[in-house]
Short mmCIF file of C-alpha atoms in Angstrom, two decimals:
data_model
loop_
_atom_site.label_atom_id
_atom_site.label_comp_id
_atom_site.label_asym_id
_atom_site.label_seq_id
_atom_site.Cartn_x
_atom_site.Cartn_y
_atom_site.Cartn_z
CA MET T 104 54.74 87.94 61.11
CA ARG T 105 55.80 90.67 58.66
CA PHE T 106 54.24 91.57 55.31
CA GLY T 107 56.33 93.46 52.82
CA GLY T 108 54.74 96.52 51.22
CA PHE T 109 51.91 96.65 53.75
CA SER T 110 50.85 100.12 54.93
CA LEU T 111 48.18 101.74 57.09
CA LEU T 112 46.24 102.62 53.93
CA ASP T 113 45.67 98.92 53.30
CA TRP T 114 43.39 98.82 56.36
CA GLU T 115 40.96 101.01 54.38
CA SER T 116 40.57 98.32 51.68
CA ASP T 117 37.54 96.05 51.37
CA LEU T 118 37.70 92.65 53.04
CA GLU T 119 38.64 90.68 49.91
CA THR T 120 41.43 93.10 48.95
CA LEU T 121 42.81 93.14 52.48
CA SER T 122 42.67 89.34 52.69
CA ALA T 123 44.58 89.01 49.41
CA LYS T 124 47.19 91.48 50.67
CA LEU T 125 47.67 89.39 53.81
CA GLY T 126 47.66 86.15 51.86
CA VAL T 127 44.61 84.70 53.58
CA ALA T 128 41.10 83.86 52.42
CA SER T 129 38.31 85.97 53.88
CA GLU T 130 35.20 84.26 55.23
CA GLY T 131 33.05 86.34 52.88
CA ALA T 132 35.08 85.45 49.81
CA ASN T 133 34.53 81.71 50.25
CA HIS T 134 31.07 81.86 51.75
CA ALA T 135 28.31 80.27 49.74
CA TRP T 136 26.33 83.52 49.85
CA GLY T 137 29.15 85.65 48.42
CA PRO T 138 28.96 89.41 49.10
CA LEU T 139 25.42 89.16 50.48
CA ALA T 140 26.77 87.46 53.61
CA ALA T 141 28.27 90.77 54.71
CA TRP T 142 24.93 92.49 55.29
CA LEU T 143 22.14 89.92 55.72
CA PRO T 144 21.81 87.25 58.43
CA GLU T 145 22.63 83.75 57.25
CA SER T 146 19.21 82.49 58.36
CA VAL T 147 17.52 85.02 56.06
CA LEU T 148 19.83 84.17 53.16
CA ARG T 149 19.28 80.46 53.66
CA GLU T 150 15.49 80.86 53.54
CA THR T 151 15.44 83.13 50.49
CA LYS T 152 18.01 80.97 48.66
CA THR T 153 15.89 77.86 49.23
CA LEU T 154 12.78 79.64 47.99
CA THR T 155 14.65 81.08 45.00
CA ASP T 156 15.92 77.61 44.08
CA LEU T 157 12.33 76.36 44.18
CA ARG T 158 10.44 79.30 42.69
CA GLY T 159 12.88 81.92 41.39
CA ASP T 160 12.37 80.96 37.75
CA ALA T 161 8.70 81.91 38.13
CA TYR T 162 9.78 85.56 38.32
CA GLU T 163 12.64 85.70 35.82
CA GLY T 164 11.91 87.69 32.68
CA HIS T 165 11.08 91.11 31.27
CA TRP T 166 8.52 93.24 33.09
CA ARG T 167 6.78 96.59 32.78
CA THR T 168 5.78 98.58 35.84
CA THR T 169 2.80 100.88 36.20
CA ARG T 170 2.96 103.46 38.97
CA PRO T 171 1.78 107.00 39.71
CA ALA T 172 3.87 109.71 38.03
CA MET T 173 5.70 111.66 40.72
CA GLY T 174 5.87 114.88 38.75
CA GLN T 175 2.42 114.76 37.13
CA PRO T 176 -0.38 114.18 39.66
CA GLY T 177 -3.12 111.92 38.36
CA ARG T 178 -0.99 110.40 35.60
CA PHE T 179 0.88 107.09 35.48
CA VAL T 180 4.25 105.98 34.14
CA HIS T 181 5.76 102.69 32.98
CA ASP T 182 9.31 101.50 33.75
CA ALA T 183 11.22 98.68 32.04
CA CYS T 184 12.33 95.93 34.41
CA LEU T 185 14.51 92.82 34.08
CA ILE T 186 14.61 90.03 36.67
CA ARG T 187 17.05 87.11 36.45
CA LYS T 188 19.21 84.92 38.64
CA ALA T 189 22.82 85.83 39.32
CA GLY T 190 25.68 83.34 39.48
CA ASN T 191 25.12 82.93 43.23
CA GLY T 192 21.54 81.77 42.62
CA PHE T 193 19.78 84.85 44.00
CA LEU T 194 17.46 87.05 41.96
CA THR T 195 18.77 90.32 40.59
CA THR T 196 16.56 93.17 39.36
CA ARG T 197 17.23 96.05 36.99
CA ILE T 198 14.78 98.93 36.53
CA ALA T 199 15.03 101.86 34.11
CA VAL T 200 13.56 105.07 35.53
CA GLU T 201 13.94 107.84 32.96
CA ASP T 202 17.72 108.15 32.43
CA MET T 203 18.60 106.15 35.56
CA ARG T 204 19.36 102.43 35.72
CA PHE T 205 18.77 100.91 39.13
CA GLU T 206 20.34 97.53 39.92
CA GLY T 207 20.13 95.30 42.96
CA TRP T 208 18.79 92.18 44.62
CA THR T 209 15.35 90.69 45.11
CA PHE T 210 14.79 88.41 48.09
CA MET T 211 11.89 85.97 48.27
CA THR T 212 9.75 84.99 51.24
CA GLN T 213 6.66 82.80 51.14
CA THR T 214 4.29 85.64 50.29
CA GLN T 215 6.41 88.68 49.30
CA LEU T 216 9.40 89.77 47.24
CA PHE T 217 11.71 92.40 48.76
CA SER T 218 13.95 94.42 46.44
CA VAL T 219 16.80 96.81 47.24
CA LEU T 220 18.22 98.66 44.22
CA SER T 221 20.69 101.50 43.74
CA GLU T 222 21.72 103.71 40.83
CA PRO T 223 25.54 103.84 40.43
CA ARG T 224 25.68 107.25 38.77
CA THR T 225 23.49 109.19 41.21
CA GLY T 226 23.80 107.05 44.35
CA MET T 227 20.01 106.98 44.69
CA PHE T 228 18.14 103.98 46.10
CA THR T 229 14.74 102.48 45.45
CA PHE T 230 13.00 99.87 47.56
CA SER T 231 9.96 97.72 46.88
CA ILE T 232 7.82 94.99 48.42
CA PHE T 233 5.58 93.01 46.05
CA ASN T 234 2.98 90.38 46.79
CA ALA T 235 4.15 86.99 45.53
CA VAL T 236 2.33 84.46 43.37
CA LEU T 237 1.81 81.05 44.92
CA ARG T 238 2.54 77.87 42.96
CA HIS T 239 2.24 79.43 39.47
CA ARG T 240 4.52 81.36 37.13
CA ALA T 241 4.12 85.05 37.97
CA GLU T 242 2.44 87.19 35.32
CA VAL T 243 1.30 90.18 37.41
CA LEU T 244 2.60 91.52 40.72
CA ASP T 245 1.42 94.38 42.88
CA GLY T 246 3.06 96.07 45.81
CA ILE T 247 4.60 99.27 47.10
CA SER T 248 7.68 101.08 45.80
CA MET T 249 9.62 103.82 47.58
CA GLY T 250 12.15 106.25 46.13
CA LEU T 251 13.02 109.93 45.83
CA GLN T 252 11.44 112.70 43.83
CA ARG T 253 14.14 114.38 41.77
CA VAL T 254 13.42 117.87 43.04
CA GLY T 255 15.54 120.00 45.33
CA GLY T 256 17.37 117.74 47.74
CA GLY T 257 15.05 114.86 46.93
CA SER T 258 11.79 114.03 48.71
CA PRO T 259 10.99 110.46 49.84
CA ALA T 260 7.87 109.12 48.18
CA ALA T 261 5.94 105.83 48.45
CA MET T 262 3.39 104.61 45.93
CA GLY T 263 1.47 101.59 44.75
CA CYS T 264 3.12 99.76 41.85
CA LEU T 265 2.02 97.06 39.42
CA MET T 266 4.40 94.79 37.48
CA GLU T 267 3.26 92.95 34.34
CA ARG T 268 5.30 90.35 32.50
CA VAL T 269 6.08 91.36 28.91
CA GLY T 270 8.57 88.65 27.96
CA PHE T 271 10.82 85.76 28.92
CA LEU T 272 14.58 85.40 29.09
CA THR T 273 16.32 84.01 26.02
CA GLY T 274 19.27 82.42 27.80
CA ASP T 275 21.58 84.97 26.14
CA PRO T 276 22.38 87.68 28.74
CA ALA T 277 23.58 90.15 26.11
CA ALA T 278 20.37 89.77 24.10
CA ASP T 279 18.26 90.16 27.23
CA ASP T 280 20.21 93.28 28.20
CA ALA T 281 19.57 94.73 24.74
CA THR T 282 15.84 93.99 25.03
CA PHE T 283 15.75 95.69 28.42
CA GLU T 284 17.56 98.76 27.11
CA ALA T 285 15.28 98.99 24.07
CA ALA T 286 12.22 98.95 26.36
CA ALA T 287 13.86 101.62 28.52
CA GLN T 288 13.90 104.01 25.54
CA SER T 289 10.10 104.06 25.28
CA ASP T 290 8.14 107.09 26.47
CA PRO T 291 7.38 106.21 30.11
CA LEU T 292 4.26 108.39 30.43
CA ALA T 293 1.12 106.28 30.07
CA PRO T 294 -1.53 107.76 27.74
CA GLU T 295 -4.43 109.32 29.61
CA GLY T 296 -7.21 106.81 30.17
CA SER T 297 -5.01 103.81 29.37
CA ILE T 298 -4.90 102.47 32.94
CA PRO T 299 -7.98 100.37 33.85
CA PRO T 300 -10.04 101.97 36.65
CA ASP T 301 -9.54 99.04 39.04
CA VAL T 302 -5.76 99.21 38.59
CA ALA T 303 -5.72 103.00 39.02
CA ALA T 304 -7.75 102.66 42.22
CA ARG T 305 -5.39 99.99 43.52
CA LEU T 306 -2.29 102.08 42.83
CA MET T 307 -3.70 105.39 44.08
CA PRO T 308 -6.09 104.57 46.93
CA ASP T 309 -7.54 107.27 49.14
CA VAL T 310 -5.62 107.11 52.43
CA GLY T 311 -5.22 109.31 55.50
CA PRO T 312 -7.42 110.79 58.24
CA THR T 313 -10.38 111.59 55.95
CA ALA T 314 -10.33 108.12 54.38
CA LEU T 315 -9.99 106.51 57.82
CA ALA T 316 -13.00 108.41 59.14
CA ALA T 317 -15.02 107.07 56.20
CA GLY T 318 -13.95 103.49 56.91
CA GLY T 319 -10.92 103.46 54.59
CA MET T 320 -7.19 103.13 55.07
CA ALA T 321 -5.06 105.34 57.32
CA ILE T 322 -1.83 104.41 55.55
CA LEU T 323 -0.89 103.08 52.14
CA HIS T 324 -0.76 99.29 52.09
CA MET T 325 -1.35 96.49 49.61
CA PRO T 326 -3.27 93.66 51.33
CA PHE T 327 -2.18 90.22 50.19
CA ALA T 328 -5.77 88.97 50.43
CA THR T 329 -6.93 91.38 47.70
CA SER T 330 -3.72 91.38 45.67
CA LEU T 331 -3.72 91.70 41.88
CA SER T 332 -0.69 89.40 41.76
CA ARG T 333 -1.48 86.32 39.71
CA GLY T 334 -0.21 83.63 37.42
CA PRO T 335 -1.25 82.93 33.81
CA GLN T 336 -4.93 83.40 32.99
CA ARG T 337 -6.51 80.30 31.53
#
C-alpha cells in the first residue's frame, strides 16, 4: 500500500497525527480513556474512573492550599486551586504558584487522591498525594506535595500541604476560570501567626534521626488515621 505525501518525518508525529496521515483510527483516539490510556494501565484507569463517577463531585470546586514557604523558613503560603471534571470524566486540577499555572490530572483511590501537574511555560512538575474523605463532600484535605525550589538548577522539595474548600463550581467554566485567576492574584504569603498551631505542626512535623530517637518520625508522612481531611462540620 502506498500513501502519497508520506515522509520519514511523519514517523516523528504523535499517534493521532500519524493515524490520520495513514487514514486509520488509532487505538488511543477511540479508547474510552482518551490520552490517559497511553501512560496508565487500563486496570488503574478503570478503578479511578469508577470512583470518580461515584465520588468525584465531592472534590470539585475552588480550594486554597496552605503549605510551608520554600524560600522563607518558618512561614506559610497559600495557593489557589481549581478541581473539576474533564470531558472524559476524570478530575483535572489547576494550581497557581506565584506566576506559574500548573495543570494536570487527579486520580482517586479509596483513601487517597494522586495528582500529577505540569507548568507549560517552565516545564516544571508538581506531584501530590492527599488523604481522601469517605462518604462526605470534601471540605478539608491534607497530604504531601513535592516540587522544585526555584533556585539554581532547582532543588526537589517535599512538604506537608493542607487544602481547604473556598467555593463551589458555578457550571460556567469561564466564570470559574476567572474566579480561579482572581484568587491567584492574592498575596500568597500567610500573615505571621495566622496558621493554627495544630495545622502548623501537621504541615511541618519534626522528622529525621533526632526525631526518630525521641520516638517520632524518621521520614515525612501523613497518616490516614490522624488525617485532617474531613467533610462539612455540623
